[in-house]
PDB file of N, CA and C in Angstrom:
ATOM      1  N   MET F  21      26.004 -54.838 106.466  1.00 81.00           N
ATOM      2  CA  MET F  21      27.030 -53.990 105.542  1.00 81.00           C
ATOM      3  C   MET F  21      27.972 -54.431 105.091  1.00 81.00           C
ATOM      4  N   PRO F  22      28.507 -54.374 104.067  1.00 88.00           N
ATOM      5  CA  PRO F  22      30.108 -54.800 103.729  1.00 88.00           C
ATOM      6  C   PRO F  22      30.612 -53.739 104.421  1.00 88.00           C
ATOM      7  N   LYS F  23      31.779 -54.288 104.748  1.00 88.00           N
ATOM      8  CA  LYS F  23      32.846 -53.450 105.130  1.00 88.00           C
ATOM      9  C   LYS F  23      33.583 -52.446 104.386  1.00 88.00           C
ATOM     10  N   LEU F  24      33.653 -52.327 102.976  1.00 88.00           N
ATOM     11  CA  LEU F  24      34.329 -51.682 102.018  1.00 88.00           C
ATOM     12  C   LEU F  24      32.982 -50.285 101.853  1.00 88.00           C
ATOM     13  N   ILE F  25      31.895 -50.715 101.780  1.00 92.00           N
ATOM     14  CA  ILE F  25      30.751 -49.627 101.909  1.00 92.00           C
ATOM     15  C   ILE F  25      30.843 -48.804 103.314  1.00 92.00           C
ATOM     16  N   ARG F  26      30.700 -49.450 104.066  1.00 93.00           N
ATOM     17  CA  ARG F  26      30.879 -48.658 105.483  1.00 93.00           C
ATOM     18  C   ARG F  26      32.336 -47.703 105.484  1.00 93.00           C
ATOM     19  N   LEU F  27      33.412 -48.279 104.828  1.00 92.00           N
ATOM     20  CA  LEU F  27      34.622 -47.459 104.919  1.00 92.00           C
ATOM     21  C   LEU F  27      34.180 -46.212 104.053  1.00 92.00           C
ATOM     22  N   TYR F  28      33.552 -46.316 102.876  1.00 93.00           N
ATOM     23  CA  TYR F  28      33.168 -45.370 101.814  1.00 93.00           C
ATOM     24  C   TYR F  28      31.981 -44.156 102.442  1.00 93.00           C
ATOM     25  N   ILE F  29      31.347 -45.012 103.232  1.00 94.00           N
ATOM     26  CA  ILE F  29      30.414 -43.815 103.752  1.00 94.00           C
ATOM     27  C   ILE F  29      30.939 -43.127 105.023  1.00 94.00           C
ATOM     28  N   VAL F  30      31.609 -43.687 105.634  1.00 94.00           N
ATOM     29  CA  VAL F  30      32.598 -42.968 106.594  1.00 94.00           C
ATOM     30  C   VAL F  30      33.332 -41.935 106.229  1.00 94.00           C
ATOM     31  N   SER F  31      34.269 -42.411 104.976  1.00 94.00           N
ATOM     32  CA  SER F  31      35.388 -41.347 104.116  1.00 94.00           C
ATOM     33  C   SER F  31      34.144 -39.995 103.598  1.00 94.00           C
ATOM     34  N   VAL F  32      33.359 -40.107 103.123  1.00 95.00           N
ATOM     35  CA  VAL F  32      32.266 -39.235 102.538  1.00 95.00           C
ATOM     36  C   VAL F  32      31.995 -38.466 103.606  1.00 95.00           C
ATOM     37  N   LEU F  33      31.834 -38.968 104.927  1.00 96.00           N
ATOM     38  CA  LEU F  33      31.026 -38.064 105.948  1.00 96.00           C
ATOM     39  C   LEU F  33      32.086 -37.113 106.517  1.00 96.00           C
ATOM     40  N   ILE F  34      33.195 -37.645 106.736  1.00 95.00           N
ATOM     41  CA  ILE F  34      34.629 -37.180 107.270  1.00 95.00           C
ATOM     42  C   ILE F  34      34.784 -36.101 106.354  1.00 95.00           C
ATOM     43  N   GLY F  35      34.802 -36.362 105.178  1.00 95.00           N
ATOM     44  CA  GLY F  35      35.350 -35.195 104.185  1.00 95.00           C
ATOM     45  C   GLY F  35      34.324 -34.404 103.694  1.00 95.00           C
ATOM     46  N   PHE F  36      32.771 -34.265 104.104  1.00 97.00           N
ATOM     47  CA  PHE F  36      32.078 -33.497 103.946  1.00 97.00           C
ATOM     48  C   PHE F  36      32.385 -32.485 105.031  1.00 97.00           C
ATOM     49  N   ALA F  37      32.052 -33.283 106.367  1.00 97.00           N
ATOM     50  CA  ALA F  37      32.694 -32.564 107.550  1.00 97.00           C
ATOM     51  C   ALA F  37      34.117 -31.759 107.625  1.00 97.00           C
ATOM     52  N   ILE F  38      35.037 -31.951 106.768  1.00 97.00           N
ATOM     53  CA  ILE F  38      35.861 -31.337 106.554  1.00 97.00           C
ATOM     54  C   ILE F  38      35.777 -30.075 105.695  1.00 97.00           C
ATOM     55  N   SER F  39      34.487 -30.519 104.969  1.00 97.00           N
ATOM     56  CA  SER F  39      34.537 -29.344 103.633  1.00 97.00           C
ATOM     57  C   SER F  39      33.650 -28.045 104.485  1.00 97.00           C
ATOM     58  N   GLY F  40      32.902 -28.302 105.583  1.00 97.00           N
ATOM     59  CA  GLY F  40      31.861 -27.614 106.429  1.00 97.00           C
ATOM     60  C   GLY F  40      32.679 -27.065 107.149  1.00 97.00           C
ATOM     61  N   LEU F  41      33.610 -27.608 107.730  1.00 97.00           N
ATOM     62  CA  LEU F  41      34.838 -26.768 108.363  1.00 97.00           C
ATOM     63  C   LEU F  41      35.700 -25.934 107.751  1.00 97.00           C
ATOM     64  N   PHE F  42      35.939 -26.253 106.509  1.00 96.00           N
ATOM     65  CA  PHE F  42      36.869 -25.260 105.633  1.00 96.00           C
ATOM     66  C   PHE F  42      35.903 -24.059 104.818  1.00 96.00           C
ATOM     67  N   LEU F  43      34.512 -24.455 104.720  1.00 95.00           N
ATOM     68  CA  LEU F  43      33.847 -23.120 104.401  1.00 95.00           C
ATOM     69  C   LEU F  43      33.189 -22.251 105.585  1.00 95.00           C
ATOM     70  N   GLY F  44      33.326 -23.316 106.517  1.00 95.00           N
ATOM     71  CA  GLY F  44      33.212 -21.924 107.951  1.00 95.00           C
ATOM     72  C   GLY F  44      34.444 -20.909 107.911  1.00 95.00           C
ATOM     73  N   LEU F  45      35.453 -21.628 108.179  1.00 96.00           N
ATOM     74  CA  LEU F  45      36.709 -21.069 108.408  1.00 96.00           C
ATOM     75  C   LEU F  45      37.010 -19.539 107.017  1.00 96.00           C
ATOM     76  N   ILE F  46      36.566 -20.038 105.898  1.00 94.00           N
ATOM     77  CA  ILE F  46      36.638 -19.119 104.673  1.00 94.00           C
ATOM     78  C   ILE F  46      35.833 -18.200 105.132  1.00 94.00           C
ATOM     79  N   LEU F  47      34.412 -18.396 105.621  1.00 94.00           N
ATOM     80  CA  LEU F  47      33.532 -17.226 105.659  1.00 94.00           C
ATOM     81  C   LEU F  47      33.796 -16.531 106.866  1.00 94.00           C
ATOM     82  N   ALA F  48      34.605 -17.300 108.081  1.00 95.00           N
ATOM     83  CA  ALA F  48      34.974 -16.456 109.247  1.00 95.00           C
ATOM     84  C   ALA F  48      35.873 -15.504 109.164  1.00 95.00           C
ATOM     85  N   LEU F  49      37.145 -15.999 108.148  1.00 94.00           N
ATOM     86  CA  LEU F  49      38.385 -14.974 107.951  1.00 94.00           C
ATOM     87  C   LEU F  49      37.761 -14.201 106.674  1.00 94.00           C
ATOM     88  N   ASP F  50      36.993 -14.084 106.349  1.00 91.00           N
ATOM     89  CA  ASP F  50      36.351 -13.474 105.150  1.00 91.00           C
ATOM     90  C   ASP F  50      37.580 -13.308 104.102  1.00 91.00           C
ATOM     91  N   VAL F  51      37.886 -14.364 103.728  1.00 91.00           N
ATOM     92  CA  VAL F  51      39.070 -14.440 102.525  1.00 91.00           C
ATOM     93  C   VAL F  51      38.897 -13.985 101.279  1.00 91.00           C
ATOM     94  N   VAL F  52      39.257 -13.009 100.550  1.00 91.00           N
ATOM     95  CA  VAL F  52      39.413 -12.362  99.486  1.00 91.00           C
ATOM     96  C   VAL F  52      37.506 -11.653  99.272  1.00 91.00           C
ATOM     97  N   GLY F  53      37.163 -11.737 100.707  1.00 90.00           N
ATOM     98  CA  GLY F  53      35.930 -11.003 100.622  1.00 90.00           C
ATOM     99  C   GLY F  53      34.580 -11.939 100.237  1.00 90.00           C
ATOM    100  N   LEU F  54      34.885 -13.270 100.453  1.00 90.00           N
ATOM    101  CA  LEU F  54      33.635 -14.158 100.265  1.00 90.00           C
ATOM    102  C   LEU F  54      32.686 -14.151 101.219  1.00 90.00           C
ATOM    103  N   ARG F  55      33.053 -13.591 102.532  1.00 92.00           N
ATOM    104  CA  ARG F  55      31.751 -13.662 103.189  1.00 92.00           C
ATOM    105  C   ARG F  55      30.900 -12.686 102.823  1.00 92.00           C
ATOM    106  N   ARG F  56      31.302 -11.697 102.076  1.00 91.00           N
ATOM    107  CA  ARG F  56      30.521 -10.557 101.751  1.00 91.00           C
ATOM    108  C   ARG F  56      29.740 -10.810 100.751  1.00 91.00           C
ATOM    109  N   LEU F  57      30.539 -11.554 100.037  1.00 90.00           N
ATOM    110  CA  LEU F  57      29.676 -12.106  98.556  1.00 90.00           C
ATOM    111  C   LEU F  57      28.666 -13.185  98.889  1.00 90.00           C
ATOM    112  N   VAL F  58      29.196 -14.050  99.671  1.00 91.00           N
ATOM    113  CA  VAL F  58      28.409 -15.392  99.847  1.00 91.00           C
ATOM    114  C   VAL F  58      26.963 -14.513 100.549  1.00 91.00           C
ATOM    115  N   LEU F  59      27.095 -13.943 101.808  1.00 90.00           N
ATOM    116  CA  LEU F  59      26.101 -13.688 102.790  1.00 90.00           C
ATOM    117  C   LEU F  59      25.518 -12.342 102.512  1.00 90.00           C
ATOM    118  N   ASP F  60      25.754 -11.762 101.498  1.00 91.00           N
ATOM    119  CA  ASP F  60      25.395 -10.083 101.393  1.00 91.00           C
ATOM    120  C   ASP F  60      24.817  -9.996  99.772  1.00 91.00           C
ATOM    121  N   THR F  61      24.773 -10.888  99.214  1.00 91.00           N
ATOM    122  CA  THR F  61      24.560 -10.780  97.925  1.00 91.00           C
ATOM    123  C   THR F  61      23.545 -11.910  97.572  1.00 91.00           C
ATOM    124  N   GLN F  62      22.383 -11.333  96.910  1.00 93.00           N
ATOM    125  CA  GLN F  62      21.104 -12.228  96.309  1.00 93.00           C
ATOM    126  C   GLN F  62      21.444 -13.423  95.916  1.00 93.00           C
ATOM    127  N   GLY F  63      21.276 -14.609  96.132  1.00 91.00           N
ATOM    128  CA  GLY F  63      21.596 -15.822  95.789  1.00 91.00           C
ATOM    129  C   GLY F  63      22.993 -16.400  95.972  1.00 91.00           C
ATOM    130  N   GLY F  64      23.722 -15.685  97.080  1.00 91.00           N
ATOM    131  CA  GLY F  64      24.756 -16.086  97.239  1.00 91.00           C
ATOM    132  C   GLY F  64      24.914 -17.219  98.122  1.00 91.00           C
ATOM    133  N   TRP F  65      23.851 -17.779  98.477  1.00 93.00           N
ATOM    134  CA  TRP F  65      23.799 -19.046  99.009  1.00 93.00           C
ATOM    135  C   TRP F  65      23.858 -20.409  98.252  1.00 93.00           C
ATOM    136  N   ILE F  66      23.641 -19.824  96.842  1.00 95.00           N
ATOM    137  CA  ILE F  66      24.159 -20.900  96.142  1.00 95.00           C
ATOM    138  C   ILE F  66      25.518 -21.097  95.870  1.00 95.00           C
ATOM    139  N   ALA F  67      26.207 -19.995  95.464  1.00 92.00           N
ATOM    140  CA  ALA F  67      27.538 -20.144  95.497  1.00 92.00           C
ATOM    141  C   ALA F  67      28.071 -20.823  97.064  1.00 92.00           C
ATOM    142  N   GLY F  68      27.864 -20.439  98.074  1.00 94.00           N
ATOM    143  CA  GLY F  68      28.243 -21.317  99.089  1.00 94.00           C
ATOM    144  C   GLY F  68      27.932 -22.545  99.275  1.00 94.00           C
ATOM    145  N   PHE F  69      26.949 -23.098  98.873  1.00 96.00           N
ATOM    146  CA  PHE F  69      26.367 -24.700  98.722  1.00 96.00           C
ATOM    147  C   PHE F  69      27.415 -25.152  97.471  1.00 96.00           C
ATOM    148  N   LEU F  70      27.605 -24.139  96.472  1.00 96.00           N
ATOM    149  CA  LEU F  70      28.397 -25.104  95.676  1.00 96.00           C
ATOM    150  C   LEU F  70      29.766 -25.246  95.968  1.00 96.00           C
ATOM    151  N   PHE F  71      30.258 -24.374  96.730  1.00 95.00           N
ATOM    152  CA  PHE F  71      31.429 -24.665  97.610  1.00 95.00           C
ATOM    153  C   PHE F  71      31.759 -25.420  98.050  1.00 95.00           C
ATOM    154  N   PHE F  72      30.777 -25.776  99.209  1.00 97.00           N
ATOM    155  CA  PHE F  72      30.703 -26.539 100.116  1.00 97.00           C
ATOM    156  C   PHE F  72      30.635 -28.070  99.567  1.00 97.00           C
ATOM    157  N   VAL F  73      29.994 -28.624  98.087  1.00 97.00           N
ATOM    158  CA  VAL F  73      29.512 -29.664  97.608  1.00 97.00           C
ATOM    159  C   VAL F  73      31.104 -29.802  97.156  1.00 97.00           C
ATOM    160  N   SER F  74      31.328 -28.983  95.860  1.00 97.00           N
ATOM    161  CA  SER F  74      32.704 -29.335  95.213  1.00 97.00           C
ATOM    162  C   SER F  74      33.835 -29.758  96.395  1.00 97.00           C
ATOM    163  N   ASN F  75      33.867 -28.760  97.261  1.00 97.00           N
ATOM    164  CA  ASN F  75      35.176 -29.322  98.178  1.00 97.00           C
ATOM    165  C   ASN F  75      34.777 -30.691  98.676  1.00 97.00           C
ATOM    166  N   GLY F  76      33.438 -30.809  99.106  1.00 97.00           N
ATOM    167  CA  GLY F  76      33.396 -31.935  99.751  1.00 97.00           C
ATOM    168  C   GLY F  76      33.476 -33.362  98.977  1.00 97.00           C
ATOM    169  N   VAL F  77      32.995 -33.313  97.664  1.00 97.00           N
ATOM    170  CA  VAL F  77      33.643 -33.998  96.730  1.00 97.00           C
ATOM    171  C   VAL F  77      34.935 -34.362  96.771  1.00 97.00           C
ATOM    172  N   VAL F  78      35.723 -33.657  96.803  1.00 97.00           N
ATOM    173  CA  VAL F  78      37.534 -33.479  96.827  1.00 97.00           C
ATOM    174  C   VAL F  78      37.997 -34.083  98.315  1.00 97.00           C
ATOM    175  N   PHE F  79      37.395 -33.569  99.131  1.00 97.00           N
ATOM    176  CA  PHE F  79      38.089 -33.986 100.529  1.00 97.00           C
ATOM    177  C   PHE F  79      37.549 -35.526 100.730  1.00 97.00           C
ATOM    178  N   ALA F  80      36.395 -35.705 100.526  1.00 96.00           N
ATOM    179  CA  ALA F  80      35.911 -37.281 100.633  1.00 96.00           C
ATOM    180  C   ALA F  80      36.528 -38.089  99.848  1.00 96.00           C
ATOM    181  N   GLY F  81      36.787 -37.982  98.281  1.00 95.00           N
ATOM    182  CA  GLY F  81      37.652 -38.491  97.500  1.00 95.00           C
ATOM    183  C   GLY F  81      39.488 -38.916  98.275  1.00 95.00           C
ATOM    184  N   VAL F  82      39.964 -37.644  98.751  1.00 95.00           N
ATOM    185  CA  VAL F  82      41.062 -37.738  99.418  1.00 95.00           C
ATOM    186  C   VAL F  82      41.301 -38.850 100.497  1.00 95.00           C
ATOM    187  N   GLN F  83      40.287 -38.693 101.477  1.00 94.00           N
ATOM    188  CA  GLN F  83      39.822 -39.127 102.713  1.00 94.00           C
ATOM    189  C   GLN F  83      39.587 -40.684 102.622  1.00 94.00           C
ATOM    190  N   PHE F  84      38.804 -41.034 101.374  1.00 94.00           N
ATOM    191  CA  PHE F  84      38.534 -42.269 100.877  1.00 94.00           C
ATOM    192  C   PHE F  84      40.083 -42.958 100.446  1.00 94.00           C
ATOM    193  N   ALA F  85      40.677 -42.154  99.632  1.00 93.00           N
ATOM    194  CA  ALA F  85      42.337 -42.651  98.932  1.00 93.00           C
ATOM    195  C   ALA F  85      43.490 -42.936 100.286  1.00 93.00           C
ATOM    196  N   ILE F  86      43.315 -42.035 101.165  1.00 90.00           N
ATOM    197  CA  ILE F  86      43.899 -42.395 102.470  1.00 90.00           C
ATOM    198  C   ILE F  86      43.538 -43.777 103.228  1.00 90.00           C
ATOM    199  N   ALA F  87      42.479 -43.823 103.272  1.00 89.00           N
ATOM    200  CA  ALA F  87      41.788 -44.921 104.051  1.00 89.00           C
ATOM    201  C   ALA F  87      42.206 -46.446 102.987  1.00 89.00           C
ATOM    202  N   VAL F  88      41.786 -46.543 102.060  1.00 89.00           N
ATOM    203  CA  VAL F  88      42.228 -47.335 100.826  1.00 89.00           C
ATOM    204  C   VAL F  88      43.661 -47.612 101.321  1.00 89.00           C
ATOM    205  N   MET F  89      44.803 -46.774 101.386  1.00 87.00           N
ATOM    206  CA  MET F  89      46.218 -46.768 101.176  1.00 87.00           C
ATOM    207  C   MET F  89      46.434 -47.414 102.565  1.00 87.00           C
ATOM    208  N   ASN F  90      45.708 -47.093 103.774  1.00 85.00           N
ATOM    209  CA  ASN F  90      46.108 -47.579 104.985  1.00 85.00           C
ATOM    210  C   ASN F  90      45.648 -48.887 105.085  1.00 85.00           C
ATOM    211  N   LEU F  91      44.751 -49.486 104.353  1.00 83.00           N
ATOM    212  CA  LEU F  91      44.725 -51.107 104.266  1.00 83.00           C
ATOM    213  C   LEU F  91      45.465 -51.808 103.904  1.00 83.00           C
ATOM    214  N   ALA F  92      46.479 -51.620 103.188  1.00 78.00           N
ATOM    215  CA  ALA F  92      47.560 -52.194 102.749  1.00 78.00           C
ATOM    216  C   ALA F  92      48.345 -53.072 103.798  1.00 78.00           C
ATOM    217  N   GLU F  93      49.308 -54.305 103.140  1.00 66.00           N
ATOM    218  CA  GLU F  93      50.033 -55.065 103.998  1.00 66.00           C
ATOM    219  C   GLU F  93      51.000 -54.396 104.872  1.00 66.00           C
ATOM    220  N   ASP F  94      51.567 -54.736 106.098  1.00 67.00           N
ATOM    221  CA  ASP F  94      52.341 -54.343 106.579  1.00 67.00           C
ATOM    222  C   ASP F  94      53.872 -54.657 106.175  1.00 67.00           C
ATOM    223  N   GLY F  95      53.615 -55.724 105.295  1.00 63.00           N
ATOM    224  CA  GLY F  95      54.944 -56.067 104.691  1.00 63.00           C
ATOM    225  C   GLY F  95      55.752 -57.007 105.298  1.00 63.00           C
ATOM    226  N   THR F  96      55.447 -57.680 106.417  1.00 67.00           N
ATOM    227  CA  THR F  96      55.671 -58.727 107.015  1.00 67.00           C
ATOM    228  C   THR F  96      55.817 -60.063 106.541  1.00 67.00           C
ATOM    229  N   GLU F  97      54.850 -60.059 105.520  1.00 64.00           N
ATOM    230  CA  GLU F  97      54.858 -61.491 104.751  1.00 64.00           C
ATOM    231  C   GLU F  97      55.295 -61.240 103.483  1.00 64.00           C
ATOM    232  N   PRO F  98      55.789 -62.774 103.077  1.00 60.00           N
ATOM    233  CA  PRO F  98      56.492 -62.787 101.729  1.00 60.00           C
ATOM    234  C   PRO F  98      55.260 -61.842 100.612  1.00 60.00           C
ATOM    235  N   PRO F  99      56.280 -61.816  99.632  1.00 58.00           N
ATOM    236  CA  PRO F  99      55.164 -61.143  98.448  1.00 58.00           C
ATOM    237  C   PRO F  99      54.546 -62.189  97.961  1.00 58.00           C
ATOM    238  N   ARG F 100      53.448 -61.982  97.553  1.00 59.00           N
ATOM    239  CA  ARG F 100      52.332 -62.820  96.750  1.00 59.00           C
ATOM    240  C   ARG F 100      52.462 -62.572  95.159  1.00 59.00           C
ATOM    241  N   GLY F 101      52.459 -63.558  94.610  1.00 55.00           N
ATOM    242  CA  GLY F 101      52.795 -63.467  92.848  1.00 55.00           C
ATOM    243  C   GLY F 101      53.645 -64.385  92.646  1.00 55.00           C
ATOM    244  N   GLY F 102      54.005 -64.176  91.186  1.00 54.00           N
ATOM    245  CA  GLY F 102      54.926 -65.238  90.450  1.00 54.00           C
ATOM    246  C   GLY F 102      56.179 -65.312  90.778  1.00 54.00           C
ATOM    247  N   LEU F 103      56.722 -63.891  91.214  1.00 54.00           N
ATOM    248  CA  LEU F 103      58.170 -63.975  91.543  1.00 54.00           C
ATOM    249  C   LEU F 103      58.637 -63.967  92.967  1.00 54.00           C
ATOM    250  N   ARG F 104      59.009 -65.100  93.484  1.00 53.00           N
ATOM    251  CA  ARG F 104      59.008 -65.418  94.891  1.00 53.00           C
ATOM    252  C   ARG F 104      60.761 -65.124  95.016  1.00 53.00           C
ATOM    253  N   GLN F 105      61.815 -65.122  94.257  1.00 57.00           N
ATOM    254  CA  GLN F 105      63.186 -64.908  94.477  1.00 57.00           C
ATOM    255  C   GLN F 105      63.244 -63.777  94.735  1.00 57.00           C
ATOM    256  N   ARG F 106      64.460 -63.213  95.582  1.00 60.00           N
ATOM    257  CA  ARG F 106      64.935 -62.215  96.372  1.00 60.00           C
ATOM    258  C   ARG F 106      66.106 -61.865  95.376  1.00 60.00           C
ATOM    259  N   LEU F 107      65.985 -60.644  94.623  1.00 64.00           N
ATOM    260  CA  LEU F 107      67.455 -60.235  94.010  1.00 64.00           C
ATOM    261  C   LEU F 107      68.385 -59.636  94.635  1.00 64.00           C
ATOM    262  N   PHE F 108      69.603 -60.144  94.381  1.00 68.00           N
ATOM    263  CA  PHE F 108      70.457 -59.483  95.375  1.00 68.00           C
ATOM    264  C   PHE F 108      71.640 -59.114  94.156  1.00 68.00           C
ATOM    265  N   PHE F 109      71.901 -57.971  94.273  1.00 74.00           N
ATOM    266  CA  PHE F 109      73.366 -57.242  93.588  1.00 74.00           C
ATOM    267  C   PHE F 109      74.230 -57.709  93.980  1.00 74.00           C
ATOM    268  N   VAL F 110      75.039 -57.881  93.072  1.00 77.00           N
ATOM    269  CA  VAL F 110      76.880 -58.649  93.297  1.00 77.00           C
ATOM    270  C   VAL F 110      77.421 -57.557  92.525  1.00 77.00           C
ATOM    271  N   PRO F 111      78.513 -57.031  93.097  1.00 80.00           N
ATOM    272  CA  PRO F 111      79.497 -55.811  92.099  1.00 80.00           C
ATOM    273  C   PRO F 111      80.218 -56.768  91.389  1.00 80.00           C
ATOM    274  N   ALA F 112      80.239 -56.659  89.988  1.00 82.00           N
ATOM    275  CA  ALA F 112      80.896 -57.061  89.083  1.00 82.00           C
ATOM    276  C   ALA F 112      82.421 -56.595  89.050  1.00 82.00           C
ATOM    277  N   LYS F 113      83.379 -57.100  88.489  1.00 84.00           N
ATOM    278  CA  LYS F 113      84.775 -56.701  88.878  1.00 84.00           C
ATOM    279  C   LYS F 113      85.118 -56.279  87.204  1.00 84.00           C
ATOM    280  N   ALA F 114      85.482 -54.974  87.346  1.00 82.00           N
ATOM    281  CA  ALA F 114      85.954 -54.362  85.857  1.00 82.00           C
ATOM    282  C   ALA F 114      87.518 -54.314  86.227  1.00 82.00           C
ATOM    283  N   THR F 115      88.269 -53.987  85.483  1.00 83.00           N
ATOM    284  CA  THR F 115      89.436 -54.020  85.218  1.00 83.00           C
ATOM    285  C   THR F 115      89.800 -52.824  84.188  1.00 83.00           C
ATOM    286  N   ALA F 116      91.017 -51.715  84.676  1.00 78.00           N
ATOM    287  CA  ALA F 116      91.113 -50.857  83.862  1.00 78.00           C
ATOM    288  C   ALA F 116      92.459 -50.710  83.471  1.00 78.00           C
ATOM    289  N   MET F 117      92.928 -50.722  82.267  1.00 78.00           N
ATOM    290  CA  MET F 117      94.224 -50.518  81.193  1.00 78.00           C
ATOM    291  C   MET F 117      94.799 -49.039  81.605  1.00 78.00           C
ATOM    292  N   ALA F 118      96.089 -49.392  81.715  1.00 75.00           N
ATOM    293  CA  ALA F 118      96.727 -47.761  82.101  1.00 75.00           C
ATOM    294  C   ALA F 118      96.737 -47.495  80.582  1.00 75.00           C
ATOM    295  N   ARG F 119      97.210 -46.095  80.503  1.00 74.00           N
ATOM    296  CA  ARG F 119      97.272 -45.311  79.119  1.00 74.00           C
ATOM    297  C   ARG F 119      98.793 -45.095  79.003  1.00 74.00           C
ATOM    298  N   GLY F 120      99.283 -44.782  78.210  1.00 69.00           N
ATOM    299  CA  GLY F 120     100.321 -44.168  78.170  1.00 69.00           C
ATOM    300  C   GLY F 120     100.242 -42.248  78.043  1.00 69.00           C
ATOM    301  N   PRO F 121     101.298 -41.300  78.457  1.00 73.00           N
ATOM    302  CA  PRO F 121     101.550 -39.954  78.793  1.00 73.00           C
ATOM    303  C   PRO F 121     100.472 -39.813  77.821  1.00 73.00           C
ATOM    304  N   HIS F 122      99.668 -38.584  77.804  1.00 68.00           N
ATOM    305  CA  HIS F 122      98.793 -37.729  76.886  1.00 68.00           C
ATOM    306  C   HIS F 122      99.553 -37.086  76.161  1.00 68.00           C
ATOM    307  N   ARG F 123      99.488 -36.943  74.943  1.00 63.00           N
ATOM    308  CA  ARG F 123     100.377 -36.119  74.172  1.00 63.00           C
ATOM    309  C   ARG F 123      99.184 -35.097  73.607  1.00 63.00           C
ATOM    310  N   PRO F 124      99.328 -33.654  73.207  1.00 59.00           N
ATOM    311  CA  PRO F 124      98.431 -32.958  72.640  1.00 59.00           C
ATOM    312  C   PRO F 124      98.723 -33.037  71.381  1.00 59.00           C
TER     313      PRO F 124
END
């Protein structure tokens, strides 16, 4: 299996695990009365399932984005691309001319 596919699958599993933990905490702490709504109403499990899936998609996307950004180079190699020069900023000499006294 390619490394990128494996990375994606692992990121999705971690994201949905975090989503399950998040849903568990929301229900355990009864935030805004959601535990009562999900567990005590008819069809409340659908709301819990949708909450789990939608947060799972978001957390999986964030997890995958973090994992991809961590694959970046460490910056010790020279940059690859067309511009291989380093830009150095050299201060320019500016002269100011004195004015006469200010008259209103």
